[in-house]
mmCIF file of C-alpha atoms and ligand atoms in Angstrom:
data_model
loop_
_atom_site.group_PDB
_atom_site.id
_atom_site.type_symbol
_atom_site.label_atom_id
_atom_site.label_comp_id
_atom_site.label_asym_id
_atom_site.label_seq_id
_atom_site.Cartn_x
_atom_site.Cartn_y
_atom_site.Cartn_z
ATOM 1 C CA UNK A 1 115.194 111.263 77.852
ATOM 2 C CA UNK A 2 114.233 108.058 76.092
ATOM 3 C CA UNK A 3 110.570 107.128 75.835
ATOM 4 C CA UNK A 4 109.037 105.218 78.730
ATOM 5 C CA UNK A 5 108.213 101.548 78.205
ATOM 6 C CA UNK A 6 104.438 101.104 78.283
ATOM 7 C CA UNK A 7 103.518 98.123 80.473
ATOM 8 C CA UNK A 8 100.011 96.664 80.442
ATOM 9 C CA UNK A 9 99.285 95.153 83.852
ATOM 10 C CA UNK A 10 96.553 92.504 83.637
ATOM 11 C CA UNK A 11 94.636 91.634 86.790
ATOM 12 C CA UNK A 12 91.452 89.954 88.044
ATOM 13 C CA UNK A 13 90.489 87.313 85.522
ATOM 14 C CA UNK A 14 88.214 84.290 85.185
ATOM 15 C CA UNK A 15 89.677 82.425 88.118
ATOM 16 C CA UNK A 16 88.960 81.287 91.653
ATOM 17 C CA UNK A 17 92.000 83.437 92.501
ATOM 18 C CA UNK A 18 90.514 86.659 91.029
ATOM 19 C CA UNK A 19 90.723 88.587 94.323
ATOM 20 C CA UNK A 20 94.261 87.439 95.082
ATOM 21 C CA UNK A 21 95.256 88.810 91.694
ATOM 22 C CA UNK A 22 93.774 92.223 92.563
ATOM 23 C CA UNK A 23 95.944 92.377 95.672
ATOM 24 C CA UNK A 24 98.996 91.292 93.708
ATOM 25 C CA UNK A 25 98.406 93.885 90.969
ATOM 26 C CA UNK A 26 97.902 96.710 93.443
ATOM 27 C CA UNK A 27 101.353 96.003 94.866
ATOM 28 C CA UNK A 28 103.052 95.544 91.495
ATOM 29 C CA UNK A 29 101.650 98.887 90.299
ATOM 30 C CA UNK A 30 102.759 100.593 93.505
ATOM 31 C CA UNK A 31 106.288 99.217 93.275
ATOM 32 C CA UNK A 32 107.018 99.613 89.540
ATOM 33 C CA UNK A 33 109.579 102.292 88.617
ATOM 34 C CA UNK A 34 107.424 105.093 87.135
ATOM 35 C CA UNK A 35 110.470 106.937 85.780
ATOM 36 C CA UNK A 36 111.160 104.101 83.407
ATOM 37 C CA UNK A 37 107.766 102.482 82.883
ATOM 38 C CA UNK A 38 104.352 103.877 82.067
ATOM 39 C CA UNK A 39 101.723 101.694 83.721
ATOM 40 C CA UNK A 40 98.505 100.832 81.888
ATOM 41 C CA UNK A 41 96.196 98.998 84.331
ATOM 42 C CA UNK A 42 93.871 96.521 82.588
ATOM 43 C CA UNK A 43 91.142 94.798 84.616
ATOM 44 C CA UNK A 44 89.540 91.517 83.558
ATOM 45 C CA UNK A 45 86.228 90.644 85.200
ATOM 46 C CA UNK A 46 85.031 87.177 86.167
ATOM 47 C CA UNK A 47 83.189 86.885 82.852
ATOM 48 C CA UNK A 48 86.375 87.650 80.908
ATOM 49 C CA UNK A 49 85.642 91.256 79.827
ATOM 50 C CA UNK A 50 88.624 93.637 79.677
ATOM 51 C CA UNK A 51 88.539 97.235 80.998
ATOM 52 C CA UNK A 52 90.675 100.337 80.518
ATOM 53 C CA UNK A 53 90.952 102.954 83.273
ATOM 54 C CA UNK A 54 93.159 105.875 82.305
ATOM 55 C CA UNK A 55 93.191 107.964 85.468
ATOM 56 C CA UNK A 56 90.092 106.249 86.907
ATOM 57 C CA UNK A 57 90.213 103.960 89.938
ATOM 58 C CA UNK A 58 90.678 100.356 88.935
ATOM 59 C CA UNK A 59 89.929 98.814 92.319
ATOM 60 C CA UNK A 60 87.175 99.301 94.882
ATOM 61 C CA UNK A 61 87.599 98.804 98.655
ATOM 62 C CA UNK A 62 91.334 98.783 98.119
ATOM 63 C CA UNK A 63 92.260 98.816 101.791
ATOM 64 C CA UNK A 64 90.134 95.826 102.746
ATOM 65 C CA UNK A 65 91.439 92.464 101.466
ATOM 66 C CA UNK A 66 88.060 90.845 102.174
ATOM 67 C CA UNK A 67 86.047 93.393 100.161
ATOM 68 C CA UNK A 68 88.507 94.369 97.441
ATOM 69 C CA UNK A 69 86.777 94.359 94.035
ATOM 70 C CA UNK A 70 87.466 95.132 90.429
ATOM 71 C CA UNK A 71 85.945 98.437 89.326
ATOM 72 C CA UNK A 72 84.135 97.633 86.078
ATOM 73 C CA UNK A 73 84.932 100.845 84.236
ATOM 74 C CA UNK A 74 82.727 101.954 81.381
ATOM 75 C CA UNK A 75 85.566 101.558 78.911
ATOM 76 C CA UNK A 76 85.450 97.993 77.686
ATOM 77 C CA UNK A 77 88.421 97.102 75.505
ATOM 78 C CA UNK A 78 90.112 94.399 73.527
ATOM 79 C CA UNK A 79 93.716 93.818 72.511
ATOM 80 C CA UNK A 80 94.752 93.544 68.858
ATOM 81 C CA UNK A 81 97.758 93.724 66.623
ATOM 82 C CA UNK A 82 97.631 95.947 63.553
ATOM 83 C CA UNK A 83 100.687 94.167 62.180
ATOM 84 C CA UNK A 84 102.972 96.835 63.612
ATOM 85 C CA UNK A 85 101.795 97.740 67.103
ATOM 86 C CA UNK A 86 99.853 95.937 69.765
ATOM 87 C CA UNK A 87 96.977 98.171 70.757
ATOM 88 C CA UNK A 88 94.111 98.431 73.184
ATOM 89 C CA UNK A 89 90.898 99.172 71.309
ATOM 90 C CA UNK A 90 87.800 100.849 72.731
ATOM 91 C CA UNK A 91 84.953 98.419 72.001
ATOM 92 C CA UNK A 92 82.395 101.243 71.942
ATOM 93 C CA UNK A 93 83.883 102.953 68.880
ATOM 94 C CA UNK A 94 86.655 100.687 67.577
ATOM 95 C CA UNK A 95 89.282 103.389 68.164
ATOM 96 C CA UNK A 96 92.772 102.889 69.516
ATOM 97 C CA UNK A 97 93.237 103.960 73.127
ATOM 98 C CA UNK A 98 96.914 103.218 73.510
ATOM 99 C CA UNK A 99 99.681 100.950 72.235
ATOM 100 C CA UNK A 100 101.564 98.632 74.620
ATOM 101 C CA UNK A 101 105.199 97.519 74.633
ATOM 102 C CA UNK A 102 105.004 94.660 77.120
ATOM 103 C CA UNK A 103 102.406 92.931 79.309
ATOM 104 C CA UNK A 104 102.715 91.736 82.891
ATOM 105 C CA UNK A 105 99.911 89.225 83.495
ATOM 106 C CA UNK A 106 99.443 89.486 87.255
ATOM 107 C CA UNK A 107 96.831 86.729 87.058
ATOM 108 C CA UNK A 108 96.647 83.549 89.074
ATOM 109 C CA UNK A 109 95.144 80.189 88.196
ATOM 110 C CA UNK A 110 92.853 79.354 85.292
ATOM 111 C CA UNK A 111 92.843 81.566 82.169
ATOM 112 C CA UNK A 112 95.801 83.549 83.476
ATOM 113 C CA UNK A 113 98.571 81.266 84.647
ATOM 114 C CA UNK A 114 97.725 78.140 82.633
ATOM 115 C CA UNK A 115 99.044 79.060 79.189
ATOM 116 C CA UNK A 116 95.779 80.339 77.724
ATOM 117 C CA UNK A 117 96.517 84.034 78.337
ATOM 118 C CA UNK A 118 100.110 83.403 77.295
ATOM 119 C CA UNK A 119 98.756 81.966 74.010
ATOM 120 C CA UNK A 120 96.656 85.066 73.401
ATOM 121 C CA UNK A 121 99.604 87.379 74.087
ATOM 122 C CA UNK A 122 101.858 85.304 71.869
ATOM 123 C CA UNK A 123 99.324 85.470 69.051
ATOM 124 C CA UNK A 124 98.985 89.236 69.223
ATOM 125 C CA UNK A 125 102.775 89.405 69.356
ATOM 126 C CA UNK A 126 103.764 91.210 72.527
ATOM 127 C CA UNK A 127 106.444 90.380 75.116
ATOM 128 C CA UNK A 128 104.991 89.203 78.440
ATOM 129 C CA UNK A 129 106.364 88.442 81.890
ATOM 130 C CA UNK A 130 106.732 84.866 83.119
ATOM 131 C CA UNK A 131 106.852 81.474 81.420
ATOM 132 C CA UNK A 132 105.458 81.079 77.932
ATOM 133 C CA UNK A 133 102.615 78.818 76.750
ATOM 134 C CA UNK A 134 104.271 75.468 77.348
ATOM 135 C CA UNK A 135 105.856 76.121 80.753
ATOM 136 C CA UNK A 136 102.664 77.721 82.040
ATOM 137 C CA UNK A 137 100.493 74.834 80.857
ATOM 138 C CA UNK A 138 102.837 72.184 82.254
ATOM 139 C CA UNK A 139 103.070 73.755 85.690
ATOM 140 C CA UNK A 140 99.312 74.268 85.919
ATOM 141 C CA UNK A 141 98.722 70.556 85.381
ATOM 142 C CA UNK A 142 99.982 68.796 88.507
ATOM 143 C CA UNK A 143 99.771 65.382 86.816
ATOM 144 C CA UNK A 144 101.902 66.348 83.799
ATOM 145 C CA UNK A 145 104.348 68.358 85.929
ATOM 146 C CA UNK A 146 104.859 65.385 88.250
ATOM 147 C CA UNK A 147 105.351 62.970 85.366
ATOM 148 C CA UNK A 148 108.071 65.206 83.914
ATOM 149 C CA UNK A 149 109.727 65.647 87.312
ATOM 150 C CA UNK A 150 109.709 61.903 87.942
ATOM 151 C CA UNK A 151 111.238 61.400 84.522
ATOM 152 C CA UNK A 152 114.059 63.783 85.488
ATOM 153 C CA UNK A 153 114.642 62.088 88.862
ATOM 154 C CA UNK A 154 113.192 64.992 90.803
ATOM 155 C CA UNK A 155 111.615 63.469 93.928
ATOM 156 C CA UNK A 156 107.941 64.184 94.393
ATOM 157 C CA UNK A 157 105.128 62.494 96.322
ATOM 158 C CA UNK A 158 103.838 59.210 94.872
ATOM 159 C CA UNK A 159 100.513 59.722 93.155
ATOM 160 C CA UNK A 160 97.635 58.261 91.161
ATOM 161 C CA UNK A 161 95.849 60.172 88.394
ATOM 162 C CA UNK A 162 92.147 59.622 87.774
ATOM 163 C CA UNK A 163 89.999 60.973 84.982
ATOM 164 C CA UNK A 164 86.310 61.559 85.628
ATOM 165 C CA UNK A 165 85.094 59.224 82.898
ATOM 166 C CA UNK A 166 87.006 56.279 84.354
ATOM 167 C CA UNK A 167 86.294 56.850 88.037
ATOM 168 C CA UNK A 168 83.514 54.214 88.111
ATOM 169 C CA UNK A 169 86.166 51.541 87.656
ATOM 170 C CA UNK A 170 88.405 52.867 90.414
ATOM 171 C CA UNK A 171 89.050 50.668 93.423
ATOM 172 C CA UNK A 172 89.903 52.392 96.731
ATOM 173 C CA UNK A 173 92.186 49.476 97.605
ATOM 174 C CA UNK A 174 94.641 50.925 95.085
ATOM 175 C CA UNK A 175 94.966 54.061 97.225
ATOM 176 C CA UNK A 176 95.714 52.100 100.374
ATOM 177 C CA UNK A 177 98.124 49.746 98.629
ATOM 178 C CA UNK A 178 100.077 52.285 96.665
ATOM 179 C CA UNK A 179 99.924 55.447 98.789
ATOM 180 C CA UNK A 180 98.788 54.486 102.300
ATOM 181 C CA UNK A 181 96.728 56.930 104.353
ATOM 182 C CA UNK A 182 96.210 59.842 104.726
ATOM 183 C CA UNK A 183 96.268 61.098 101.152
ATOM 184 C CA UNK A 184 95.738 64.440 99.444
ATOM 185 C CA UNK A 185 93.107 64.728 96.741
ATOM 186 C CA UNK A 186 93.604 67.590 94.285
ATOM 187 C CA UNK A 187 92.091 68.842 91.038
ATOM 188 C CA UNK A 188 94.944 68.536 88.505
ATOM 189 C CA UNK A 189 94.687 72.196 87.485
ATOM 190 C CA UNK A 190 93.882 74.540 90.332
ATOM 191 C CA UNK A 191 95.705 76.823 92.735
ATOM 192 C CA UNK A 192 95.249 78.441 96.138
ATOM 193 C CA UNK A 193 94.305 75.037 97.600
ATOM 194 C CA UNK A 194 90.849 75.239 95.968
ATOM 195 C CA UNK A 195 89.216 71.785 95.837
ATOM 196 C CA UNK A 196 92.049 70.171 97.837
ATOM 197 C CA UNK A 197 91.280 67.693 100.621
ATOM 198 C CA UNK A 198 93.333 65.699 103.068
ATOM 199 C CA UNK A 199 91.518 62.456 103.802
ATOM 200 C CA UNK A 200 92.278 59.841 106.392
ATOM 201 C CA UNK A 201 89.796 57.047 105.561
ATOM 202 C CA UNK A 202 87.673 55.471 102.855
ATOM 203 C CA UNK A 203 84.615 57.188 104.403
ATOM 204 C CA UNK A 204 85.959 60.624 103.491
ATOM 205 C CA UNK A 205 87.297 59.598 100.098
ATOM 206 C CA UNK A 206 84.249 59.758 97.823
ATOM 207 C CA UNK A 207 83.019 63.158 98.977
ATOM 208 C CA UNK A 208 86.504 64.628 98.545
ATOM 209 C CA UNK A 209 86.809 63.141 95.050
ATOM 210 C CA UNK A 210 83.407 64.512 94.096
ATOM 211 C CA UNK A 211 84.428 67.997 95.220
ATOM 212 C CA UNK A 212 87.795 67.868 93.420
ATOM 213 C CA UNK A 213 86.014 66.809 90.204
ATOM 214 C CA UNK A 214 83.969 70.031 90.374
ATOM 215 C CA UNK A 215 87.123 71.917 89.372
ATOM 216 C CA UNK A 216 88.680 69.593 86.830
ATOM 217 C CA UNK A 217 87.918 66.410 84.904
ATOM 218 C CA UNK A 218 91.264 65.074 86.068
ATOM 219 C CA UNK A 219 92.379 64.738 89.689
ATOM 220 C CA UNK A 220 95.433 63.405 91.468
ATOM 221 C CA UNK A 221 95.615 61.445 94.687
ATOM 222 C CA UNK A 222 98.890 61.965 96.455
ATOM 223 C CA UNK A 223 100.758 60.279 99.277
ATOM 224 C CA UNK A 224 100.997 62.422 102.429
ATOM 225 C CA UNK A 225 104.464 63.864 103.010
ATOM 226 C CA UNK A 226 105.104 64.829 106.607
ATOM 227 C CA UNK A 227 107.564 67.644 106.421
ATOM 228 C CA UNK A 228 108.287 71.365 106.536
ATOM 229 C CA UNK A 229 107.026 73.510 103.634
ATOM 230 C CA UNK A 230 109.919 75.361 102.033
ATOM 231 C CA UNK A 231 109.748 77.720 99.036
ATOM 232 C CA UNK A 232 112.387 79.025 96.658
ATOM 233 C CA UNK A 233 112.019 81.832 94.089
ATOM 234 C CA UNK A 234 113.693 81.455 90.703
ATOM 235 C CA UNK A 235 114.368 84.302 88.263
ATOM 236 C CA UNK A 236 115.936 84.323 84.794
ATOM 237 C CA UNK A 237 115.730 82.915 81.280
ATOM 238 C CA UNK A 238 118.881 81.036 80.293
ATOM 239 C CA UNK A 239 120.765 81.324 83.568
ATOM 240 C CA UNK A 240 118.059 81.286 86.211
ATOM 241 C CA UNK A 241 119.050 82.206 89.757
ATOM 242 C CA UNK A 242 117.623 80.836 93.000
ATOM 243 C CA UNK A 243 116.735 83.049 95.967
ATOM 244 C CA UNK A 244 117.166 82.444 99.671
ATOM 245 C CA UNK A 245 114.569 80.010 101.043
ATOM 246 C CA UNK A 246 111.402 80.726 102.970
ATOM 247 C CA UNK A 247 109.300 78.512 105.194
ATOM 248 C CA UNK A 248 105.520 78.429 105.509
ATOM 249 C CA UNK A 249 104.427 77.508 108.990
ATOM 250 C CA UNK A 250 100.726 76.749 108.643
ATOM 251 C CA UNK A 251 98.505 76.749 111.719
ATOM 252 C CA UNK A 252 95.795 74.711 110.001
ATOM 253 C CA UNK A 253 95.614 70.996 109.179
ATOM 254 C CA UNK A 254 97.441 71.979 105.960
ATOM 255 C CA UNK A 255 98.093 75.199 104.006
ATOM 256 C CA UNK A 256 94.472 75.494 102.914
ATOM 257 C CA UNK A 257 92.600 78.365 101.233
ATOM 258 C CA UNK A 258 91.497 79.527 104.717
ATOM 259 C CA UNK A 259 95.055 79.464 106.031
ATOM 260 C CA UNK A 260 96.275 81.367 102.967
ATOM 261 C CA UNK A 261 93.717 84.129 102.593
ATOM 262 C CA UNK A 262 90.906 84.123 105.162
ATOM 263 C CA UNK A 263 92.508 83.591 108.545
ATOM 264 C CA UNK A 264 94.885 86.477 109.316
ATOM 265 C CA UNK A 265 96.821 84.151 111.605
ATOM 266 C CA UNK A 266 96.536 81.125 109.330
ATOM 267 C CA UNK A 267 100.240 80.860 108.673
ATOM 268 C CA UNK A 268 103.606 82.462 109.406
ATOM 269 C CA UNK A 269 106.366 82.998 106.903
ATOM 270 C CA UNK A 270 109.945 82.622 107.993
ATOM 271 C CA UNK A 271 112.555 84.202 105.730
ATOM 272 C CA UNK A 272 115.217 83.050 105.504
ATOM 273 C CA UNK A 273 114.148 79.563 106.561
ATOM 274 C CA UNK A 274 116.228 78.062 109.335
ATOM 275 C CA UNK A 275 117.904 75.224 107.457
ATOM 276 C CA UNK A 276 121.483 73.991 107.317
ATOM 277 C CA UNK A 277 123.726 75.393 104.583
ATOM 278 C CA UNK A 278 124.103 72.099 102.722
ATOM 279 C CA UNK A 279 120.334 71.515 102.508
ATOM 280 C CA UNK A 280 119.792 75.110 101.357
ATOM 281 C CA UNK A 281 122.253 74.502 98.552
ATOM 282 C CA UNK A 282 120.551 71.249 97.578
ATOM 283 C CA UNK A 283 117.100 72.844 97.498
ATOM 284 C CA UNK A 284 118.334 75.785 95.424
ATOM 285 C CA UNK A 285 119.916 73.358 92.950
ATOM 286 C CA UNK A 286 116.699 71.350 92.718
ATOM 287 C CA UNK A 287 114.683 74.544 92.237
ATOM 288 C CA UNK A 288 116.772 75.528 89.228
ATOM 289 C CA UNK A 289 116.637 72.014 87.821
ATOM 290 C CA UNK A 290 112.832 71.871 88.169
ATOM 291 C CA UNK A 291 112.554 75.324 86.567
ATOM 292 C CA UNK A 292 114.406 74.027 83.511
ATOM 293 C CA UNK A 293 112.763 70.595 83.360
ATOM 294 C CA UNK A 294 109.304 72.196 83.426
ATOM 295 C CA UNK A 295 110.174 74.677 80.645
ATOM 296 C CA UNK A 296 109.932 77.773 82.839
ATOM 297 C CA UNK A 297 111.229 81.186 81.795
ATOM 298 C CA UNK A 298 111.280 84.517 83.602
ATOM 299 C CA UNK A 299 110.001 83.490 86.983
ATOM 300 C CA UNK A 300 108.563 80.687 89.073
ATOM 301 C CA UNK A 301 108.256 79.783 92.717
ATOM 302 C CA UNK A 302 109.215 76.210 93.500
ATOM 303 C CA UNK A 303 107.567 74.675 96.586
ATOM 304 C CA UNK A 304 109.142 71.830 98.551
ATOM 305 C CA UNK A 305 108.566 69.477 101.444
ATOM 306 C CA UNK A 306 111.579 68.857 103.664
ATOM 307 C CA UNK A 307 111.330 65.752 105.813
ATOM 308 C CA UNK A 308 112.953 65.404 109.200
ATOM 309 C CA UNK A 309 115.433 62.884 107.771
ATOM 310 C CA UNK A 310 116.613 65.521 105.274
ATOM 311 C CA UNK A 311 114.814 64.048 102.268
ATOM 312 C CA UNK A 312 113.544 66.708 99.858
ATOM 313 C CA UNK A 313 110.364 66.457 97.742
ATOM 314 C CA UNK A 314 109.120 68.991 95.221
ATOM 315 C CA UNK A 315 105.457 69.772 95.811
ATOM 316 C CA UNK A 316 104.613 72.082 92.916
ATOM 317 C CA UNK A 317 105.758 74.969 90.738
ATOM 318 C CA UNK A 318 103.847 78.261 90.461
ATOM 319 C CA UNK A 319 104.540 80.292 87.341
ATOM 320 C CA UNK A 320 102.746 83.472 88.444
ATOM 321 C CA UNK A 321 103.293 83.409 92.183
ATOM 322 C CA UNK A 322 101.530 85.848 94.494
ATOM 323 C CA UNK A 323 102.739 89.444 94.472
ATOM 324 C CA UNK A 324 100.745 90.706 97.440
ATOM 325 C CA UNK A 325 102.700 92.621 100.029
ATOM 326 C CA UNK A 326 103.039 89.515 102.189
ATOM 327 C CA UNK A 327 103.747 87.160 99.281
ATOM 328 C CA UNK A 328 106.754 84.880 99.310
ATOM 329 C CA UNK A 329 108.114 85.513 95.797
ATOM 330 C CA UNK A 330 108.940 89.239 96.139
ATOM 331 C CA UNK A 331 109.907 88.779 99.795
ATOM 332 C CA UNK A 332 112.393 86.034 98.958
ATOM 333 C CA UNK A 333 114.056 88.342 96.442
ATOM 334 C CA UNK A 334 114.053 91.265 98.841
ATOM 335 C CA UNK A 335 115.896 89.028 101.306
ATOM 336 C CA UNK A 336 118.291 88.044 98.544
ATOM 337 C CA UNK A 337 119.161 91.709 97.939
ATOM 338 C CA UNK A 338 116.798 92.519 95.059
ATOM 339 C CA UNK A 339 114.142 95.111 95.929
ATOM 340 C CA UNK A 340 110.512 94.740 94.809
ATOM 341 C CA UNK A 341 111.000 97.619 92.335
ATOM 342 C CA UNK A 342 114.154 96.176 90.810
ATOM 343 C CA UNK A 343 112.581 92.708 90.656
ATOM 344 C CA UNK A 344 109.709 94.014 88.530
ATOM 345 C CA UNK A 345 112.141 95.832 86.253
ATOM 346 C CA UNK A 346 114.151 92.641 85.851
ATOM 347 C CA UNK A 347 111.049 90.587 85.005
ATOM 348 C CA UNK A 348 110.040 93.091 82.322
ATOM 349 C CA UNK A 349 113.530 93.079 80.822
ATOM 350 C CA UNK A 350 113.539 89.257 80.752
ATOM 351 C CA UNK A 351 110.200 89.317 78.908
ATOM 352 C CA UNK A 352 111.583 91.701 76.292
ATOM 353 C CA UNK A 353 114.824 89.711 75.912
ATOM 354 C CA UNK A 354 112.905 86.464 75.233
ATOM 355 C CA UNK A 355 110.638 88.208 72.733
ATOM 356 C CA UNK A 356 113.602 89.698 70.869
ATOM 357 C CA UNK A 357 115.215 86.259 70.615
ATOM 358 C CA UNK A 358 112.033 84.668 69.273
ATOM 359 C CA UNK A 359 111.557 87.503 66.789
ATOM 360 C CA UNK A 360 114.728 86.397 65.027
ATOM 361 C CA UNK A 361 113.350 82.928 64.294
ATOM 362 C CA UNK A 362 112.430 82.103 60.743
ATOM 363 C CA UNK A 363 108.795 81.530 61.727
ATOM 364 C CA UNK A 364 108.282 85.264 62.138
ATOM 365 C CA UNK A 365 107.887 87.332 58.995
ATOM 366 C CA UNK A 366 108.223 90.901 60.179
HETATM 367 N N1 ADP B 1 101.384 65.336 99.425
HETATM 368 C C1 ADP B 1 101.212 66.239 100.392
HETATM 369 N N2 ADP B 1 101.646 65.995 101.665
HETATM 370 C C2 ADP B 1 101.464 66.926 102.636
HETATM 371 N N3 ADP B 1 100.842 68.095 102.466
HETATM 372 C C3 ADP B 1 100.383 68.402 101.245
HETATM 373 C C4 ADP B 1 100.557 67.500 100.139
HETATM 374 N N4 ADP B 1 100.021 68.055 99.044
HETATM 375 C C5 ADP B 1 99.531 69.244 99.437
HETATM 376 N N5 ADP B 1 99.731 69.464 100.747
HETATM 377 C C6 ADP B 1 99.281 70.659 101.494
HETATM 378 O O1 ADP B 1 98.261 71.312 100.757
HETATM 379 C C7 ADP B 1 98.682 72.625 100.336
HETATM 380 C C8 ADP B 1 98.152 72.927 98.940
HETATM 381 O O2 ADP B 1 98.585 71.950 98.026
HETATM 382 P P1 ADP B 1 99.261 72.362 96.633
HETATM 383 O O3 ADP B 1 99.549 71.101 95.914
HETATM 384 O O4 ADP B 1 100.402 73.264 96.906
HETATM 385 O O5 ADP B 1 98.087 73.103 95.895
HETATM 386 P P2 ADP B 1 97.900 74.602 95.341
HETATM 387 O O6 ADP B 1 98.356 74.567 93.919
HETATM 388 O O7 ADP B 1 96.426 74.841 95.430
HETATM 389 O O8 ADP B 1 98.721 75.525 96.208
HETATM 390 C C9 ADP B 1 100.199 72.559 100.428
HETATM 391 O O9 ADP B 1 100.734 73.846 100.612
HETATM 392 C C10 ADP B 1 100.386 71.666 101.655
HETATM 393 O O10 ADP B 1 100.125 72.373 102.866
HETATM 394 MG MG1 MG B 2 100.727 75.330 96.631
#
């Protein structure tokens, strides 16, 4: 039998979405085909330290989503390349623990989904799942992603970008004139609805802006789109495929952090979404176009608003979507006939295929 492929699964991380990542990783590790892949769980704590586990437990309070925690093992590690292999090194003695063949960063948000981790993995020279540096960075920055989508005629909500250093000069009248009310205020680079506010008047504006600026030095103010929230999963490198569609039916004012993760009844998912065949086709086409325009590879989940009059807006693109057991991305594929286990296998193979293509370029010397 051929040797198993050794997959490093990264989880936790320096991110407001640390705990979501733990849930996602638990499910990825459970579902991965152990006949074909050898799993190496790698935890990253909120300070950015990496841990190796071997047979040890990598999570605490696993069964309780509210208390789930990273187990900080006593084996702190780092990742290096020795020019031949990519290895995990025990920081206590500098010795190699294991080599890895591929990495699946099951990390959400900052320092995981935003291109920084992808940069590190690219530098050490190992294939990894999901978009590379550029696609990850673009999709994490809502301002840049929207500019590129607008440029490609992909409809998205009208918006204004403000940088912290220039906010003193900002006039609220611009919001009312250009976007109307209500509006959404968002840090440019966040996820899980952290720092996002829906405001209906000038009175609420300044406090919301102040909060959004806690997460980023750049924020966007966006026109309110009244519509259904529809999501589509995309998978592939050169010939990406779109899944069936799902709908998020939020029971809160909007799909907030509370609705997503705190309130058990915060939202319902409907898969497949009840939409007419021609609109489904349109949304799937737009999902694939957005995937390409935003330089995605491997996977992404494209989120839409669908207005009553049939008009479609792209809200945002997530390059490492949730992989918890209730998450849309794996569920959409399951409903499209691709099981969770096969989906993970496919993602790993796509990572290796991209790496092998890049290896042939003249910029690589080995
Ligand atoms: N322009 C908008 N119009 C209506 N609802 C919005 C708008 N922007 C965001 N929302 C609501 O806020 C939620 C979170 O916003 P989103 O941009 O998706 O941020 P995140 O990256 O944190 O998920 C959306 O799922 C939706 O419910
Ligand atoms: Mg979102």
